[in-house]
Amino acid sequence: MTIPGWIRRSGAIFLKELTQMRRDRLTFAAMLAIPVIQLVFFGYAINSDPRHLPTAVHAEDSSPIVRSLLHGFQNSGYFDLSRTCDALPDCDHLLSSGEVTFVIHIPVGFTAALVAGRRPELLIEADASDPVAASSALGYAESIVSSALRNDLTGSLAGLQVGREPYGLVIHPRYNPEKKTQYNIIPGLLGVILTMTLVMITAIGMTREVERGTMENLLVLPARPGEVMIGKIAPYLGIGAVQTVLILIAANFLFGVPFSGSVEILALGLINFALANLALGFSFSTIARTQLQAIQMTFLFFLPSILLSGFMFPFRGMPGWARGIGELLPLTHFLRVVRGVMLKDASIRDLQTDFLALLAFTIFVTGIAMFRYRRTMD
Amino acid sequence: MSEFAIDVHGLRKEFGGKIAVENVDLQLPKGEVWGFLGPNGSGKTTTIRMLSGLLSPTAGTGTALGYDILTESEEIKARMGYMTQKFSFWTDLTVRENLEFVARLHLIDDVASVVSATIRTLDLQDRQDQLAGTLSGGWQQRLALAAVTMHGPDLLLLDEPTSGVDPLARRDFWDQIHRMTEERNMTALVSTHYMDEAERCDQVVYMSRGRLVAKGTVAEMIANSGLVTFRADGPGVRKLMAALKRASGVEHVAYFGAALHVSGTDRSLIERTIGELRSQNIEWREVVPNLEDAFIALTQKAGVAGERSA
Ligand SMILES: Nc1ncnc2c1ncn2[C@@H]1O[C@H](COP(=O)(O)OP(=O)(O)OP(=O)(O)O)[C@@H](O)[C@H]1O
Ligand SMILES: [Mg+2]
């Protein structure tokens, strides 16, 4: 059996890259260590769903209804009613010193006004200096209050439950719909880590040849652009696979992220996504003149990937133009695939548009790479 | 099919409007070894890069091994060996790995045994597992030569292949080139700054300021230079240097050990100058100009011509 020439030449470049990669121990180690380090940083340190936030209560009214209301806050797990304050200046101090994140104000005559249907106002003051920390707890305030009162507003008071809420809740307007951040962040991290490492490593692939002066030799050897591309990205498909396994193992052991879906669909998504990134990196390396430029291009791409893909901020919460950009990024589609498979047991039909988008992206950037590949030194 | 391994006309290369190579016509018959000479920056590397398809000419056309240098560079690359002036193999691969990589790209069957044979003929056995980047300069050159000849090319383009190579290795190298041309009718174009290497070539071309200004065998080059050279020997002869440089008819003066070589193209003028400077303890005698004298004369002549036309 004869193996076609293009496969043999791609294989030659593949072996060369593999040998060079093996010899560059530091980069090799970094490729494997970065995922684990990032995972630990993001997974443990960055928690946008903090609980048991210290809360002071400024209660100028007291009744069973108020008590059960406060109970509701405490039991939610988000608010830790650890302090009380009697005078407003004391409350302000607690908040400004950072001793508490929230102050819940129950105004004079709250119960009476509530029962009389006069819609008393319940005020929650929040330390807005770290809006992320406060926002998810605040997101629950509404439902805490309404469910606490639902139990009390019975019998003759049941009429108050009809129509508008019988009280006004004044809170910080932020809202975070996602409940368990780590479940969401860690599958997303898989995509972020693969984006960064795979794009960067292939982006320097050709520029390194240029900077080391080996490009003159490579160009004069009988390897066609497509063969060089295949040979140069193939080793990193393997690296990507190892990174993925590491991250998935860590996700399960360190953070207990469930895996509810199909491994096959996830693998298919990963291959698609890794190819998209590798092809992109390679096309960067055909455009950049130096390794530094290639790395800068990688970061230029990395930033919107993190911000607009739905990794950092909920995709549905973004304005239209930002979503438009997001739809062009492989990470956006991969996040849907990985979150869909891992958390929602999505089927391949549920995800087919995302698969097609990834494929289209790969074809497009490969086209750019082939167009931009320098066949000569000028 | 053309009987020339290289047949190009009117090659020209500009870099950002600056002309590096201009109006190069070159017909290199198959089976010959040609030397490519010229001062630094004259355009030798640029010309070789255009012939190998590494640079696209700004103007001009031609073929290498019968394939169009503009459109069929893939065909040319498969049948050609090009050794770059600067070492451009992979410094983080070993000698053997570099050779294996090149052999695989050339689709050589049985890579291991071909590479082993190459390593043996070039006497690289002891260094085959050494990283190419840690080889000494001369050994790097030998590795490069091994790599570009391994696939049995029909055309070799060698850009200063022996710079930094010791005399014994240089002789081996030239023996090998001639053996390949005889055995397989291979053609070679070799750029060099060494005059003794030029003398090993069937013909030489001489480039100056981006133009080919002379072509022929070494003897023809010397004869065509129209140079007369006198040698001055004797005590204190070196003190004449300054006066000779200013004297009319003298185009070039060079130290040769304790002696001076005085050259010019106008015999009567130079003889008159020598007559004026004659003194009893200095002996003057006419010698056959060597290639170096001829080339220096060529360079200076081209320089003057270049200035005139500018
Ligand atoms: N990529 C480039 N960009 C701009 N100018 C260039 C480039 N390559 C070569 N040149 C210029 O073209 C001219 C010819 O250079 P070339 O390298 O061909 O000379 P050479 O004869 O090989 O010299 P040497 O004997 O020093 O190797 C020089 O003036 C050089 O500066
Ligand atoms: Mg040169």
PDB file of C-alpha atoms and ligand atoms in Angstrom, chain A residues 377-378, chain B residues 13-16 18-21 36-49 55 85 159-160 191 193 207 210, ligand 1:
ATOM      1  CA  MET A 377      10.430  35.325   1.323  1.00  0.00           C
ATOM      2  CA  ASP A 378       9.263  38.654  -0.047  1.00  0.00           C
TER       3      ASP A 378
ATOM      4  CA  LYS B  13      14.733  42.384  -8.044  1.00  0.00           C
ATOM      5  CA  GLU B  14      13.786  45.542  -6.227  1.00  0.00           C
ATOM      6  CA  PHE B  15      13.380  45.882  -2.482  1.00  0.00           C
ATOM      7  CA  GLY B  16      11.168  48.861  -1.783  1.00  0.00           C
ATOM      8  CA  LYS B  18      15.950  49.879  -4.320  1.00  0.00           C
ATOM      9  CA  ILE B  19      17.413  47.727  -7.066  1.00  0.00           C
ATOM     10  CA  ALA B  20      19.312  44.721  -5.717  1.00  0.00           C
ATOM     11  CA  VAL B  21      19.639  42.703  -8.922  1.00  0.00           C
ATOM     12  CA  PHE B  36      29.357  32.748  -8.533  1.00  0.00           C
ATOM     13  CA  LEU B  37      31.566  35.585  -7.416  1.00  0.00           C
ATOM     14  CA  GLY B  38      31.153  39.170  -6.440  1.00  0.00           C
ATOM     15  CA  PRO B  39      31.717  41.537  -3.544  1.00  0.00           C
ATOM     16  CA  ASN B  40      29.481  41.720  -0.474  1.00  0.00           C
ATOM     17  CA  GLY B  41      26.057  43.082  -1.249  1.00  0.00           C
ATOM     18  CA  SER B  42      26.449  42.623  -4.998  1.00  0.00           C
ATOM     19  CA  GLY B  43      23.287  40.503  -5.232  1.00  0.00           C
ATOM     20  CA  LYS B  44      24.458  36.884  -5.283  1.00  0.00           C
ATOM     21  CA  THR B  45      22.136  35.661  -2.563  1.00  0.00           C
ATOM     22  CA  THR B  46      19.236  37.570  -4.059  1.00  0.00           C
ATOM     23  CA  THR B  47      19.872  35.988  -7.465  1.00  0.00           C
ATOM     24  CA  ILE B  48      20.115  32.488  -6.010  1.00  0.00           C
ATOM     25  CA  ARG B  49      16.881  33.037  -4.089  1.00  0.00           C
ATOM     26  CA  LEU B  55      11.964  35.374  -4.060  1.00  0.00           C
ATOM     27  CA  GLN B  85      24.203  31.304   3.242  1.00  0.00           C
ATOM     28  CA  ASP B 159      25.383  30.024  -1.213  1.00  0.00           C
ATOM     29  CA  GLU B 160      28.872  30.259   0.276  1.00  0.00           C
ATOM     30  CA  SER B 191      28.764  31.313  -4.657  1.00  0.00           C
ATOM     31  CA  HIS B 193      34.606  34.478  -1.971  1.00  0.00           C
ATOM     32  CA  MET B 207      28.446  40.015 -10.179  1.00  0.00           C
ATOM     33  CA  GLY B 210      23.438  43.718  -9.003  1.00  0.00           C
TER      34      GLY B 210
HETATM   35  N1  LIG C   1      14.991  41.399   2.017  1.00  0.00           N
HETATM   36  C1  LIG C   1      15.693  42.464   1.629  1.00  0.00           C
HETATM   37  N2  LIG C   1      15.194  43.694   1.801  1.00  0.00           N
HETATM   38  C2  LIG C   1      15.882  44.788   1.406  1.00  0.00           C
HETATM   39  N3  LIG C   1      17.072  44.746   0.824  1.00  0.00           N
HETATM   40  C3  LIG C   1      17.639  43.541   0.630  1.00  0.00           C
HETATM   41  C4  LIG C   1      16.988  42.340   1.020  1.00  0.00           C
HETATM   42  N4  LIG C   1      17.783  41.300   0.701  1.00  0.00           N
HETATM   43  C5  LIG C   1      18.870  41.825   0.133  1.00  0.00           C
HETATM   44  N5  LIG C   1      18.798  43.167   0.086  1.00  0.00           N
HETATM   45  C6  LIG C   1      19.806  44.072  -0.494  1.00  0.00           C
HETATM   46  O1  LIG C   1      20.136  43.599  -1.764  1.00  0.00           O
HETATM   47  C7  LIG C   1      21.510  43.770  -2.008  1.00  0.00           C
HETATM   48  C8  LIG C   1      22.139  42.459  -2.415  1.00  0.00           C
HETATM   49  O2  LIG C   1      22.173  41.609  -1.294  1.00  0.00           O
HETATM   50  P1  LIG C   1      22.657  40.099  -1.386  1.00  0.00           P
HETATM   51  O3  LIG C   1      22.405  39.485  -0.067  1.00  0.00           O
HETATM   52  O4  LIG C   1      22.019  39.469  -2.569  1.00  0.00           O
HETATM   53  O5  LIG C   1      24.218  40.243  -1.619  1.00  0.00           O
HETATM   54  P2  LIG C   1      25.353  39.122  -1.677  1.00  0.00           P
HETATM   55  O6  LIG C   1      26.029  39.269  -2.988  1.00  0.00           O
HETATM   56  O7  LIG C   1      24.782  37.812  -1.367  1.00  0.00           O
HETATM   57  O8  LIG C   1      26.325  39.590  -0.513  1.00  0.00           O
HETATM   58  P3  LIG C   1      27.265  38.721   0.474  1.00  0.00           P
HETATM   59  O9  LIG C   1      28.501  38.368  -0.292  1.00  0.00           O
HETATM   60  O10 LIG C   1      27.575  39.673   1.564  1.00  0.00           O
HETATM   61  O11 LIG C   1      26.494  37.556   0.905  1.00  0.00           O
HETATM   62  C9  LIG C   1      22.101  44.366  -0.741  1.00  0.00           C
HETATM   63  O12 LIG C   1      22.212  45.761  -0.920  1.00  0.00           O
HETATM   64  C10 LIG C   1      21.078  44.051   0.318  1.00  0.00           C
HETATM   65  O13 LIG C   1      21.080  45.033   1.306  1.00  0.00           O
END
